[in-house]
Tab-separated table of C-alpha atoms in Angstrom:
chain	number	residue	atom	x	y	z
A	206	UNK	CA	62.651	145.488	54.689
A	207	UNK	CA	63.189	144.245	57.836
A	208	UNK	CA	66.187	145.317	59.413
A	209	UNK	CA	66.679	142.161	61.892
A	210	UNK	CA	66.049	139.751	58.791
A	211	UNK	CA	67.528	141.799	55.559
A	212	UNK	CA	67.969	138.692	53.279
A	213	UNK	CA	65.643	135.965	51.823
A	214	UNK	CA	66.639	131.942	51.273
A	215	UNK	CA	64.995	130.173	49.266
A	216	UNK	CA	65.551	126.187	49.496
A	217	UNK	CA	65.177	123.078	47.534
A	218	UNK	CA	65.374	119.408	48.565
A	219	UNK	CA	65.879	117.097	46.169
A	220	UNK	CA	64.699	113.447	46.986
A	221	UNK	CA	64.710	109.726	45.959
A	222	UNK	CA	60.974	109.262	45.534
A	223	UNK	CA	61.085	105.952	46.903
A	224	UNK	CA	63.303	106.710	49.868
A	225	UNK	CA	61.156	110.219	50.597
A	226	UNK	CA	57.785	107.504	50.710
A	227	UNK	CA	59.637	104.563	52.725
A	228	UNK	CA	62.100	106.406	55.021
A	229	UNK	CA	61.597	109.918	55.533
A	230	UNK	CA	57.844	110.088	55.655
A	231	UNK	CA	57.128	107.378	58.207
A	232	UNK	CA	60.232	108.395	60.491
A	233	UNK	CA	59.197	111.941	60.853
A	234	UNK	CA	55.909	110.806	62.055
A	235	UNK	CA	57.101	108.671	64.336
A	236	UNK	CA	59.594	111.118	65.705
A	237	UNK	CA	56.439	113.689	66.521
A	238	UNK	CA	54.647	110.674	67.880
A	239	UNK	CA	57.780	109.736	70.210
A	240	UNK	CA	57.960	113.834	71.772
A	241	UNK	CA	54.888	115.043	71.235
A	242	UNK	CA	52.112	111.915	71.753
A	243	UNK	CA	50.552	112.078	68.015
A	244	UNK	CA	52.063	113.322	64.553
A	245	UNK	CA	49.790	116.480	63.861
A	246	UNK	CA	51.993	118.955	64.800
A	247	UNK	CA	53.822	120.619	62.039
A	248	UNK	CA	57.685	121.126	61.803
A	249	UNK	CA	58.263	125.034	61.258
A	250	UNK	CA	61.160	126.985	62.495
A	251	UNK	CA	58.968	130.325	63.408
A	252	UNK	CA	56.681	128.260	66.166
A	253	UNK	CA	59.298	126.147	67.195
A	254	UNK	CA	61.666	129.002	67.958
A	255	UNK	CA	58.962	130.834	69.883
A	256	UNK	CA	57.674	128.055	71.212
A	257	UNK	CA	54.335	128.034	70.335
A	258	UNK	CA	51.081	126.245	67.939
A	259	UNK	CA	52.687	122.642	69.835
A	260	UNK	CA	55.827	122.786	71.051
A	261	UNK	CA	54.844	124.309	73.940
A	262	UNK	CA	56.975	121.976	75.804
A	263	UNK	CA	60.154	123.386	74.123
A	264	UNK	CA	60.495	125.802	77.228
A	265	UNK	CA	61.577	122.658	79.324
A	266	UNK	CA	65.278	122.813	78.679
A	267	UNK	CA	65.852	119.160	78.859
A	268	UNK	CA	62.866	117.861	76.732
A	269	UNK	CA	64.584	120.789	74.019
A	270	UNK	CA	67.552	118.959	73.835
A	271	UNK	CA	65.616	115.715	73.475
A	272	UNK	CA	64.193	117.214	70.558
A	273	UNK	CA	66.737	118.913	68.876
A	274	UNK	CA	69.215	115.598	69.565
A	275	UNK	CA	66.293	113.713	67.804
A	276	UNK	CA	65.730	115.968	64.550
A	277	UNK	CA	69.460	116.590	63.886
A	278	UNK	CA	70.157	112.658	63.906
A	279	UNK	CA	67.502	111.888	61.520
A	280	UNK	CA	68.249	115.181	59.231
A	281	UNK	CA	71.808	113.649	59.338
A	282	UNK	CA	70.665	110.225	58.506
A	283	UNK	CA	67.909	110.722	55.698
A	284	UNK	CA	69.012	110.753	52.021
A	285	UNK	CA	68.853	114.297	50.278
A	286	UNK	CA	70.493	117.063	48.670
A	287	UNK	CA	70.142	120.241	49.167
A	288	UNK	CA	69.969	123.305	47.221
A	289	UNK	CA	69.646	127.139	48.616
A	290	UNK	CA	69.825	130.616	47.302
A	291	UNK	CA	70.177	133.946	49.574
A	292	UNK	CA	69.472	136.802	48.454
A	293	UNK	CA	71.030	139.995	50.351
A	294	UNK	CA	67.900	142.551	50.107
A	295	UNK	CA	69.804	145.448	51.000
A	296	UNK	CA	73.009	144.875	48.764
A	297	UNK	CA	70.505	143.412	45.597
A	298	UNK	CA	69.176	147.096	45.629
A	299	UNK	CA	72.141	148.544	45.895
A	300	UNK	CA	73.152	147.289	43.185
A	301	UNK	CA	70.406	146.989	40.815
A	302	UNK	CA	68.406	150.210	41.972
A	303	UNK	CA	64.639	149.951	40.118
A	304	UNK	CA	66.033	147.046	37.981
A	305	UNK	CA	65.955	145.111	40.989
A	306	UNK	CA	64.098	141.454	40.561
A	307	UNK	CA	61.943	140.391	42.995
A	308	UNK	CA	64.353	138.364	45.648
A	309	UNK	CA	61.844	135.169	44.879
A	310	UNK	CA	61.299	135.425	41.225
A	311	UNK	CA	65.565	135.831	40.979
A	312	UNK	CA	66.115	133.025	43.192
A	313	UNK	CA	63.120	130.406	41.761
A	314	UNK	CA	65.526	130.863	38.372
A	315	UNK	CA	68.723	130.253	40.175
A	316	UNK	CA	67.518	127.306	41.816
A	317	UNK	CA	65.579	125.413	38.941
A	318	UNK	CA	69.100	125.735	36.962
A	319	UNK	CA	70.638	123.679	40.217
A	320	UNK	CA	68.160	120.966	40.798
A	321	UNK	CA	68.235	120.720	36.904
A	322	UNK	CA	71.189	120.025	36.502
A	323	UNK	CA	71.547	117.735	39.633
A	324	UNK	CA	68.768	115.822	38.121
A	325	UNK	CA	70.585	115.453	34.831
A	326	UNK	CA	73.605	114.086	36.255
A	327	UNK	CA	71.477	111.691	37.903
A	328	UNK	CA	69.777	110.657	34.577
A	329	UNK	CA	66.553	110.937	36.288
A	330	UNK	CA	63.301	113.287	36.039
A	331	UNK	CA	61.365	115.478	38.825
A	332	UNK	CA	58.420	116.889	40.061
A	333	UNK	CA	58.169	120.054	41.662
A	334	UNK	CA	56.314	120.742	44.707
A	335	UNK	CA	55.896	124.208	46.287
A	336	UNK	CA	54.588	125.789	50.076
A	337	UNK	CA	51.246	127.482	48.894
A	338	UNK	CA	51.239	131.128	50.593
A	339	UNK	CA	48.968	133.789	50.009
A	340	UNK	CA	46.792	133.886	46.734
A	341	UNK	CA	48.610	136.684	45.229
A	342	UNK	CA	51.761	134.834	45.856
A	343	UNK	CA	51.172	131.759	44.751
A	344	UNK	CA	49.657	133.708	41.810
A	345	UNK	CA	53.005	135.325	41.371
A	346	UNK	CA	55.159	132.362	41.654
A	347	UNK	CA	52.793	130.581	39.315
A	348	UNK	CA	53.645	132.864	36.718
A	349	UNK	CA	56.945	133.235	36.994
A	350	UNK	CA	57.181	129.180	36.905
A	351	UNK	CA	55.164	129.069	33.391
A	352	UNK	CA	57.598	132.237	32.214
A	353	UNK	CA	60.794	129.305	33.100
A	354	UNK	CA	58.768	127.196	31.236
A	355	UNK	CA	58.337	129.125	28.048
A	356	UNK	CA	61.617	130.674	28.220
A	357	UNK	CA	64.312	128.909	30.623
A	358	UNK	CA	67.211	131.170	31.819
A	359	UNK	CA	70.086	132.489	30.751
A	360	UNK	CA	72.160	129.053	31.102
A	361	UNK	CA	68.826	126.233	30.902
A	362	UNK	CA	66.664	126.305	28.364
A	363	UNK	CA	63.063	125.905	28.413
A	364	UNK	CA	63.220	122.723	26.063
A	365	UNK	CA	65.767	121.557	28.934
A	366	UNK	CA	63.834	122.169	31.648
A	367	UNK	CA	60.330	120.823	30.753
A	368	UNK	CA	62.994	117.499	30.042
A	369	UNK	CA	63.632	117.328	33.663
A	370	UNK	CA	60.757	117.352	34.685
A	371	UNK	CA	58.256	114.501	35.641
A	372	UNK	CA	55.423	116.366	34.699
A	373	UNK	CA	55.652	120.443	34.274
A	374	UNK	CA	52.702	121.241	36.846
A	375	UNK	CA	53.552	123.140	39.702
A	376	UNK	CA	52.091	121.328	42.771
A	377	UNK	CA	51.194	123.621	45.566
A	378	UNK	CA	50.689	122.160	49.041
A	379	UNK	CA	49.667	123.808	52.305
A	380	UNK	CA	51.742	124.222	55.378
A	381	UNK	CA	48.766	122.959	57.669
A	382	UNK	CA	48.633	119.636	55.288
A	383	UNK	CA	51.649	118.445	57.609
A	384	UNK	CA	53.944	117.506	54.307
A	385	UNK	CA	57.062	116.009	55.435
A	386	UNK	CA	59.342	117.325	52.726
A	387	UNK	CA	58.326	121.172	53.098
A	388	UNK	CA	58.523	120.643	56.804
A	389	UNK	CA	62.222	119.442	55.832
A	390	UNK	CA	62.602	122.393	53.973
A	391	UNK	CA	61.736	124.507	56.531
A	392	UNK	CA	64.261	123.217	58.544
A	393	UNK	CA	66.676	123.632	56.248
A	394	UNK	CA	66.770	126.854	55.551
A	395	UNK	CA	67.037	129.133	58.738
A	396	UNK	CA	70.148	127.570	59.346
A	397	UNK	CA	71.260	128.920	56.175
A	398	UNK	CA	70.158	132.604	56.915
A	399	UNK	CA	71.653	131.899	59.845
A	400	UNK	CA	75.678	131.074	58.426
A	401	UNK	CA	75.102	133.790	56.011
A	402	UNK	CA	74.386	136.793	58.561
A	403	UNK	CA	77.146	135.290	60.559
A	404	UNK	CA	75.344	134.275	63.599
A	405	UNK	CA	76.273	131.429	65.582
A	406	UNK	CA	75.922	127.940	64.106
A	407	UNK	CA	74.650	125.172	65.533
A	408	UNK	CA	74.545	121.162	64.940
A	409	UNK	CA	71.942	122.075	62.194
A	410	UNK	CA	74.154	123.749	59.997
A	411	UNK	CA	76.835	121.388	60.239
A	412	UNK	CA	74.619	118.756	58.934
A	413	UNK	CA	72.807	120.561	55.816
A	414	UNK	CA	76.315	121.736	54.726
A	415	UNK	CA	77.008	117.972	54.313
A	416	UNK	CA	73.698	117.782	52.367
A	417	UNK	CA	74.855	121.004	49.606
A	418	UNK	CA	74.942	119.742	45.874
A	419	UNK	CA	78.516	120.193	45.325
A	420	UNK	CA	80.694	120.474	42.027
A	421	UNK	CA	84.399	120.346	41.906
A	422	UNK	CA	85.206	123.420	43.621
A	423	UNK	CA	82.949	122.812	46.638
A	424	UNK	CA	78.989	123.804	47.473
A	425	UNK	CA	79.176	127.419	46.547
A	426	UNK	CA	78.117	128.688	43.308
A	427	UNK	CA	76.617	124.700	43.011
A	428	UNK	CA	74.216	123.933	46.213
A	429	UNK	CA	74.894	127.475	47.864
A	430	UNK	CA	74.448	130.836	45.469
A	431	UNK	CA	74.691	134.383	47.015
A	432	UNK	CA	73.374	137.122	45.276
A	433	UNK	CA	74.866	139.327	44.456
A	434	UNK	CA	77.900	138.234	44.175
A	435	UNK	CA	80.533	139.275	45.908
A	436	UNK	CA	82.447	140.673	42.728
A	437	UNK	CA	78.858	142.560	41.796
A	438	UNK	CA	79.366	144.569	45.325
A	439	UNK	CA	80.907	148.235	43.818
């Protein structure tokens, strides 16, 4: 586990196919053509904070705040809601010692039930696209997709589910195919990691909390889940 980092988020965006083609698409594009002279580079958190694989140029302070100025207005502006789960590593062992679920598999349930039911309330259907990682891990999250689709959870049945959806095929995409809405994604969810280990937030998460699915009582529990719980803690 790593001790700077002891907690994994896992996002979901959901997104008006037609806006997501028209809007989003085209404008991120043109945002990477307007810093960076073309629109190959690829949005992720991990090279932009170190400034490295193209944004090189981050290490002039003043062309950083171009860019950051830039991203938050049109993460402000596009149309989408947002879904997350966080797992606390350390305290999810603590808790459920060798009957601890893998942090992803636990999540992917948690967060199918949200964007489920967000799509329902829409009276709309979905299809699902996922960051290919490694081969075992795609392998793993394959799985553990066609085990939601055989048996649901404990509040969505599988019948439900496969209703939801557009089609029941997991797509996989790769980070290097420069996909706007796991770029997006990306974005999305350090800032979340961020609020959660209390570290100083920033325009970022001020906009995303504005994106959370929300239910009568707020985002948490309906576009922001913590596990464990906090009740679950002793």
């Amino acid at each position: 586990m790593d001790p700077y980092y002891p907690i994994f988020v896992l996002v979901g965006l959901l997104v008006d196919e037609e806006h997501y083609e028209t809007v989003i698409v085209p404008e991120m594009a043109q945002i990477k053509r307007k810093l960076f002279g073309h629109d190959g580079v690829v949005f992720h958190t991990a090279d932009i904070t170190r400034n490295r694989n193209g944004f090189e140029r981050l290490k002039d302070p003043r062309f950083r705040l171009e860019f950051y100025e830039t991203l938050n207005e049109a993460m402000a502006r596009w149309e989408y809601t947002v879904a997350a789960v966080v797992v606390d590593k350390r305290r999810h062992k603590e808790v459920y010692g060798e009957a601890a679920l893998d942090p992803y598999e636990l999540s992917l349930k948690v967060l199918v039930e949200r964007l489920v039911f967000e799509v329902e309330e829409r009276g709309s259907q979905a299809k699902v696209t996922a960051e290919s990682r490694a081969p075992h891990l795609d392998g793993s999250l394959k799985r553990a997709w066609e085990d939601l689709l055989q048996r649901g959870t404990r509040y969505l049945s599988a019948k439900r589910l496969r209703r939801a959806l557009h089609r029941s095929e997991l797509e996989f995409r790769k980070k290097r195919e420069n996909i706007a809405g796991l770029q997006l994604a990306d974005l999305v969810a350090t800032p979340i990691g961020r609020w959660y280990l209390k570290k100083p937030l920033k325009e970022d998460w001020r906009i995303i909390e504005q994106k959370l699915r929300r239910g009568p009582q707020g985002y948490m529990g309906y576009g922001l889940v913590v596990l464990p719980k906090p009740q679950q803690k002793d």
